[in-house]
Amino acid sequence: VQLQASGGGLVQAGDSLRLSCSASGAIFSLNAMGWFRQTPGKDREFVAAFAWSSDMAYYADSVKGRFTASRDSTKSTVHLQMNILKPEDTAVYYCALRNYARSGDYGREDEYDNWGQGTLVTVSS
């Protein structure tokens, strides 16, 4: 399975970006797509997840109300619409595919089976 993340870039505070993650290859199952981010010297943190089974999205408190995770009609692509970006949103963003549910916690990295390569988002003040 290959996950291709795209859409990162350099923007100013208050701007928007849309990240996309497309899954291809021998996909066992599409249960959920998670988004995580990491800055140098810090642990990777959960940002959002989209669950195909329920067609629902889940968010970290830090992005709730600003970010929206959704899928497109191809089903194997998930977008992360990021609005009102802040400098503290600067990070490398990773998408991750969960083939099946292990627990109800979308924020756990060990819930996910495949990871994308990451895309850099830089928000200037």
mmCIF file with all atom_site columns, C-alpha atoms in Angstrom:
data_model
loop_
_atom_site.group_PDB
_atom_site.id
_atom_site.type_symbol
_atom_site.label_atom_id
_atom_site.label_alt_id
_atom_site.label_comp_id
_atom_site.label_asym_id
_atom_site.label_entity_id
_atom_site.label_seq_id
_atom_site.pdbx_PDB_ins_code
_atom_site.Cartn_x
_atom_site.Cartn_y
_atom_site.Cartn_z
_atom_site.occupancy
_atom_site.B_iso_or_equiv
_atom_site.pdbx_formal_charge
_atom_site.auth_seq_id
_atom_site.auth_comp_id
_atom_site.auth_asym_id
_atom_site.auth_atom_id
_atom_site.pdbx_PDB_model_num
ATOM 1   C CA . VAL A 1 1   ? 0.000   0.000  0.000  1.00 0.00 ? 1   VAL A CA 1
ATOM 2   C CA . GLN A 1 2   ? 1.296   3.422  -0.895 1.00 0.00 ? 2   GLN A CA 1
ATOM 3   C CA . LEU A 1 3   ? 0.075   6.645  0.643  1.00 0.00 ? 3   LEU A CA 1
ATOM 4   C CA . GLN A 1 4   ? 0.803   9.816  -1.242 1.00 0.00 ? 4   GLN A CA 1
ATOM 5   C CA . ALA A 1 5   ? 0.392   13.035 0.720  1.00 0.00 ? 5   ALA A CA 1
ATOM 6   C CA . SER A 1 6   ? 0.342   16.357 -1.056 1.00 0.00 ? 6   SER A CA 1
ATOM 7   C CA . GLY A 1 7   ? -0.687  19.959 -0.620 1.00 0.00 ? 7   GLY A CA 1
ATOM 8   C CA . GLY A 1 8   ? 1.830   21.303 1.847  1.00 0.00 ? 8   GLY A CA 1
ATOM 9   C CA . GLY A 1 9   ? 3.465   24.658 1.414  1.00 0.00 ? 9   GLY A CA 1
ATOM 10  C CA . LEU A 1 10  ? 4.310   28.037 2.855  1.00 0.00 ? 10  LEU A CA 1
ATOM 11  C CA . VAL A 1 11  ? 1.434   30.299 3.824  1.00 0.00 ? 11  VAL A CA 1
ATOM 12  C CA . GLN A 1 12  ? 0.780   33.239 6.105  1.00 0.00 ? 12  GLN A CA 1
ATOM 13  C CA . ALA A 1 13  ? -1.144  33.119 9.336  1.00 0.00 ? 13  ALA A CA 1
ATOM 14  C CA . GLY A 1 14  ? -4.861  33.164 8.641  1.00 0.00 ? 14  GLY A CA 1
ATOM 15  C CA . ASP A 1 15  ? -4.525  31.482 5.259  1.00 0.00 ? 15  ASP A CA 1
ATOM 16  C CA . SER A 1 16  ? -5.825  28.081 4.218  1.00 0.00 ? 16  SER A CA 1
ATOM 17  C CA . LEU A 1 17  ? -4.314  24.941 2.764  1.00 0.00 ? 17  LEU A CA 1
ATOM 18  C CA . ARG A 1 18  ? -5.766  21.623 1.710  1.00 0.00 ? 18  ARG A CA 1
ATOM 19  C CA . LEU A 1 19  ? -3.780  18.470 2.167  1.00 0.00 ? 19  LEU A CA 1
ATOM 20  C CA . SER A 1 20  ? -4.687  15.305 0.314  1.00 0.00 ? 20  SER A CA 1
ATOM 21  C CA . CYS A 1 21  ? -3.706  11.723 0.874  1.00 0.00 ? 21  CYS A CA 1
ATOM 22  C CA . SER A 1 22  ? -4.337  9.045  -1.722 1.00 0.00 ? 22  SER A CA 1
ATOM 23  C CA . ALA A 1 23  ? -4.064  5.349  -1.024 1.00 0.00 ? 23  ALA A CA 1
ATOM 24  C CA . SER A 1 24  ? -3.074  2.966  -3.788 1.00 0.00 ? 24  SER A CA 1
ATOM 25  C CA . GLY A 1 25  ? -1.807  -0.557 -4.227 1.00 0.00 ? 25  GLY A CA 1
ATOM 26  C CA . ALA A 1 26  ? -2.968  -3.682 -2.472 1.00 0.00 ? 26  ALA A CA 1
ATOM 27  C CA . ILE A 1 27  ? -5.356  -2.049 -0.045 1.00 0.00 ? 27  ILE A CA 1
ATOM 28  C CA . PHE A 1 28  ? -6.664  -4.568 2.421  1.00 0.00 ? 28  PHE A CA 1
ATOM 29  C CA . SER A 1 29  ? -9.390  -2.379 3.817  1.00 0.00 ? 29  SER A CA 1
ATOM 30  C CA . LEU A 1 30  ? -10.205 1.277  4.232  1.00 0.00 ? 30  LEU A CA 1
ATOM 31  C CA . ASN A 1 31  ? -11.282 1.771  7.820  1.00 0.00 ? 31  ASN A CA 1
ATOM 32  C CA . ALA A 1 32  ? -9.906  5.208  8.617  1.00 0.00 ? 32  ALA A CA 1
ATOM 33  C CA . MET A 1 33  ? -7.328  7.741  7.491  1.00 0.00 ? 33  MET A CA 1
ATOM 34  C CA . GLY A 1 34  ? -5.521  9.638  10.159 1.00 0.00 ? 34  GLY A CA 1
ATOM 35  C CA . TRP A 1 35  ? -3.525  12.828 9.996  1.00 0.00 ? 35  TRP A CA 1
ATOM 36  C CA . PHE A 1 36  ? -0.636  13.435 12.346 1.00 0.00 ? 36  PHE A CA 1
ATOM 37  C CA . ARG A 1 37  ? 1.970   16.156 12.505 1.00 0.00 ? 37  ARG A CA 1
ATOM 38  C CA . GLN A 1 38  ? 5.442   16.517 13.892 1.00 0.00 ? 38  GLN A CA 1
ATOM 39  C CA . THR A 1 39  ? 7.809   19.371 14.572 1.00 0.00 ? 39  THR A CA 1
ATOM 40  C CA . PRO A 1 40  ? 11.538  18.964 15.280 1.00 0.00 ? 40  PRO A CA 1
ATOM 41  C CA . GLY A 1 41  ? 12.234  17.732 18.769 1.00 0.00 ? 41  GLY A CA 1
ATOM 42  C CA . LYS A 1 42  ? 8.632   16.839 19.491 1.00 0.00 ? 42  LYS A CA 1
ATOM 43  C CA . ASP A 1 43  ? 6.600   13.677 19.331 1.00 0.00 ? 43  ASP A CA 1
ATOM 44  C CA . ARG A 1 44  ? 4.227   13.169 16.479 1.00 0.00 ? 44  ARG A CA 1
ATOM 45  C CA . GLU A 1 45  ? 0.744   14.286 17.447 1.00 0.00 ? 45  GLU A CA 1
ATOM 46  C CA . PHE A 1 46  ? -2.707  13.411 16.248 1.00 0.00 ? 46  PHE A CA 1
ATOM 47  C CA . VAL A 1 47  ? -4.488  16.026 14.175 1.00 0.00 ? 47  VAL A CA 1
ATOM 48  C CA . ALA A 1 48  ? -7.591  14.450 12.646 1.00 0.00 ? 48  ALA A CA 1
ATOM 49  C CA . ALA A 1 49  ? -9.055  11.249 11.318 1.00 0.00 ? 49  ALA A CA 1
ATOM 50  C CA . PHE A 1 50  ? -11.743 10.329 8.855  1.00 0.00 ? 50  PHE A CA 1
ATOM 51  C CA . ALA A 1 51  ? -13.594 7.074  9.354  1.00 0.00 ? 51  ALA A CA 1
ATOM 52  C CA . TRP A 1 52  ? -15.024 5.519  6.221  1.00 0.00 ? 52  TRP A CA 1
ATOM 53  C CA . SER A 1 53  ? -17.202 3.159  8.212  1.00 0.00 ? 53  SER A CA 1
ATOM 54  C CA . SER A 1 54  ? -19.176 5.952  9.824  1.00 0.00 ? 54  SER A CA 1
ATOM 55  C CA . ASP A 1 55  ? -18.407 8.761  7.393  1.00 0.00 ? 55  ASP A CA 1
ATOM 56  C CA . MET A 1 56  ? -17.379 10.835 10.392 1.00 0.00 ? 56  MET A CA 1
ATOM 57  C CA . ALA A 1 57  ? -14.321 12.879 11.247 1.00 0.00 ? 57  ALA A CA 1
ATOM 58  C CA . TYR A 1 58  ? -12.525 13.351 14.548 1.00 0.00 ? 58  TYR A CA 1
ATOM 59  C CA . TYR A 1 59  ? -10.215 16.147 15.582 1.00 0.00 ? 59  TYR A CA 1
ATOM 60  C CA . ALA A 1 60  ? -7.626  17.180 18.099 1.00 0.00 ? 60  ALA A CA 1
ATOM 61  C CA . ASP A 1 61  ? -8.797  20.058 20.263 1.00 0.00 ? 61  ASP A CA 1
ATOM 62  C CA . SER A 1 62  ? -6.072  22.277 18.845 1.00 0.00 ? 62  SER A CA 1
ATOM 63  C CA . VAL A 1 63  ? -7.563  22.160 15.338 1.00 0.00 ? 63  VAL A CA 1
ATOM 64  C CA . LYS A 1 64  ? -11.261 21.679 16.035 1.00 0.00 ? 64  LYS A CA 1
ATOM 65  C CA . GLY A 1 65  ? -13.311 24.276 14.203 1.00 0.00 ? 65  GLY A CA 1
ATOM 66  C CA . ARG A 1 66  ? -10.458 25.124 11.832 1.00 0.00 ? 66  ARG A CA 1
ATOM 67  C CA . PHE A 1 67  ? -9.623  21.830 10.137 1.00 0.00 ? 67  PHE A CA 1
ATOM 68  C CA . THR A 1 68  ? -11.990 19.542 8.263  1.00 0.00 ? 68  THR A CA 1
ATOM 69  C CA . ALA A 1 69  ? -11.257 15.982 7.161  1.00 0.00 ? 69  ALA A CA 1
ATOM 70  C CA . SER A 1 70  ? -13.306 14.538 4.343  1.00 0.00 ? 70  SER A CA 1
ATOM 71  C CA . ARG A 1 71  ? -13.140 11.952 1.606  1.00 0.00 ? 71  ARG A CA 1
ATOM 72  C CA . ASP A 1 72  ? -13.701 12.430 -2.055 1.00 0.00 ? 72  ASP A CA 1
ATOM 73  C CA . SER A 1 73  ? -15.769 10.432 -4.459 1.00 0.00 ? 73  SER A CA 1
ATOM 74  C CA . THR A 1 74  ? -12.921 8.069  -5.256 1.00 0.00 ? 74  THR A CA 1
ATOM 75  C CA . LYS A 1 75  ? -13.124 6.931  -1.624 1.00 0.00 ? 75  LYS A CA 1
ATOM 76  C CA . SER A 1 76  ? -9.419  6.177  -1.394 1.00 0.00 ? 76  SER A CA 1
ATOM 77  C CA . THR A 1 77  ? -8.468  9.845  -1.056 1.00 0.00 ? 77  THR A CA 1
ATOM 78  C CA . VAL A 1 78  ? -8.928  11.877 2.083  1.00 0.00 ? 78  VAL A CA 1
ATOM 79  C CA . HIS A 1 79  ? -8.506  15.632 2.308  1.00 0.00 ? 79  HIS A CA 1
ATOM 80  C CA . LEU A 1 80  ? -7.608  17.810 5.254  1.00 0.00 ? 80  LEU A CA 1
ATOM 81  C CA . GLN A 1 81  ? -8.881  21.330 4.765  1.00 0.00 ? 81  GLN A CA 1
ATOM 82  C CA . MET A 1 82  ? -6.942  23.617 7.063  1.00 0.00 ? 82  MET A CA 1
ATOM 83  C CA . ASN A 1 83  ? -8.335  27.090 7.639  1.00 0.00 ? 83  ASN A CA 1
ATOM 84  C CA . ILE A 1 84  ? -7.245  29.984 9.817  1.00 0.00 ? 84  ILE A CA 1
ATOM 85  C CA . LEU A 1 85  ? -3.764  28.549 9.974  1.00 0.00 ? 85  LEU A CA 1
ATOM 86  C CA . LYS A 1 86  ? -1.531  29.601 12.827 1.00 0.00 ? 86  LYS A CA 1
ATOM 87  C CA . PRO A 1 87  ? 2.260   29.567 13.144 1.00 0.00 ? 87  PRO A CA 1
ATOM 88  C CA . GLU A 1 88  ? 1.921   26.739 15.658 1.00 0.00 ? 88  GLU A CA 1
ATOM 89  C CA . ASP A 1 89  ? 0.406   24.598 12.895 1.00 0.00 ? 89  ASP A CA 1
ATOM 90  C CA . THR A 1 90  ? 3.808   24.521 11.237 1.00 0.00 ? 90  THR A CA 1
ATOM 91  C CA . ALA A 1 91  ? 4.887   20.890 11.011 1.00 0.00 ? 91  ALA A CA 1
ATOM 92  C CA . VAL A 1 92  ? 5.406   17.938 8.752  1.00 0.00 ? 92  VAL A CA 1
ATOM 93  C CA . TYR A 1 93  ? 1.998   16.380 8.254  1.00 0.00 ? 93  TYR A CA 1
ATOM 94  C CA . TYR A 1 94  ? 1.648   12.645 7.808  1.00 0.00 ? 94  TYR A CA 1
ATOM 95  C CA . CYS A 1 95  ? -1.310  10.634 6.686  1.00 0.00 ? 95  CYS A CA 1
ATOM 96  C CA . ALA A 1 96  ? -1.828  7.098  7.901  1.00 0.00 ? 96  ALA A CA 1
ATOM 97  C CA . LEU A 1 97  ? -4.206  4.344  6.877  1.00 0.00 ? 97  LEU A CA 1
ATOM 98  C CA . ARG A 1 98  ? -6.015  2.107  9.309  1.00 0.00 ? 98  ARG A CA 1
ATOM 99  C CA . ASN A 1 99  ? -7.160  -1.158 7.767  1.00 0.00 ? 99  ASN A CA 1
ATOM 100 C CA . TYR A 1 100 ? -9.221  -2.297 10.723 1.00 0.00 ? 100 TYR A CA 1
ATOM 101 C CA . ALA A 1 101 ? -10.238 -0.990 14.098 1.00 0.00 ? 101 ALA A CA 1
ATOM 102 C CA . ARG A 1 102 ? -8.215  -2.060 17.112 1.00 0.00 ? 102 ARG A CA 1
ATOM 103 C CA . SER A 1 103 ? -9.745  0.366  19.547 1.00 0.00 ? 103 SER A CA 1
ATOM 104 C CA . GLY A 1 104 ? -11.857 3.455  19.405 1.00 0.00 ? 104 GLY A CA 1
ATOM 105 C CA . ASP A 1 105 ? -8.865  5.756  19.745 1.00 0.00 ? 105 ASP A CA 1
ATOM 106 C CA . TYR A 1 106 ? -8.043  7.319  16.393 1.00 0.00 ? 106 TYR A CA 1
ATOM 107 C CA . GLY A 1 107 ? -5.247  9.256  18.018 1.00 0.00 ? 107 GLY A CA 1
ATOM 108 C CA . ARG A 1 108 ? -3.030  6.246  18.680 1.00 0.00 ? 108 ARG A CA 1
ATOM 109 C CA . GLU A 1 109 ? -0.265  5.776  16.144 1.00 0.00 ? 109 GLU A CA 1
ATOM 110 C CA . ASP A 1 110 ? -0.312  2.016  16.597 1.00 0.00 ? 110 ASP A CA 1
ATOM 111 C CA . GLU A 1 111 ? -3.870  1.984  15.250 1.00 0.00 ? 111 GLU A CA 1
ATOM 112 C CA . TYR A 1 112 ? -2.515  2.617  11.763 1.00 0.00 ? 112 TYR A CA 1
ATOM 113 C CA . ASP A 1 113 ? -1.016  0.181  9.312  1.00 0.00 ? 113 ASP A CA 1
ATOM 114 C CA . ASN A 1 114 ? 0.506   2.324  6.604  1.00 0.00 ? 114 ASN A CA 1
ATOM 115 C CA . TRP A 1 115 ? 2.092   5.768  6.661  1.00 0.00 ? 115 TRP A CA 1
ATOM 116 C CA . GLY A 1 116 ? 2.716   8.370  4.009  1.00 0.00 ? 116 GLY A CA 1
ATOM 117 C CA . GLN A 1 117 ? 5.983   10.231 3.553  1.00 0.00 ? 117 GLN A CA 1
ATOM 118 C CA . GLY A 1 118 ? 4.874   13.523 5.050  1.00 0.00 ? 118 GLY A CA 1
ATOM 119 C CA . THR A 1 119 ? 4.309   16.954 3.603  1.00 0.00 ? 119 THR A CA 1
ATOM 120 C CA . LEU A 1 120 ? 5.648   20.161 5.114  1.00 0.00 ? 120 LEU A CA 1
ATOM 121 C CA . VAL A 1 121 ? 3.316   22.944 6.140  1.00 0.00 ? 121 VAL A CA 1
ATOM 122 C CA . THR A 1 122 ? 4.918   26.231 7.133  1.00 0.00 ? 122 THR A CA 1
ATOM 123 C CA . VAL A 1 123 ? 2.811   29.066 8.501  1.00 0.00 ? 123 VAL A CA 1
ATOM 124 C CA . SER A 1 124 ? 4.530   32.415 8.832  1.00 0.00 ? 124 SER A CA 1
ATOM 125 C CA . SER A 1 125 ? 3.373   35.062 11.274 1.00 0.00 ? 125 SER A CA 1
#
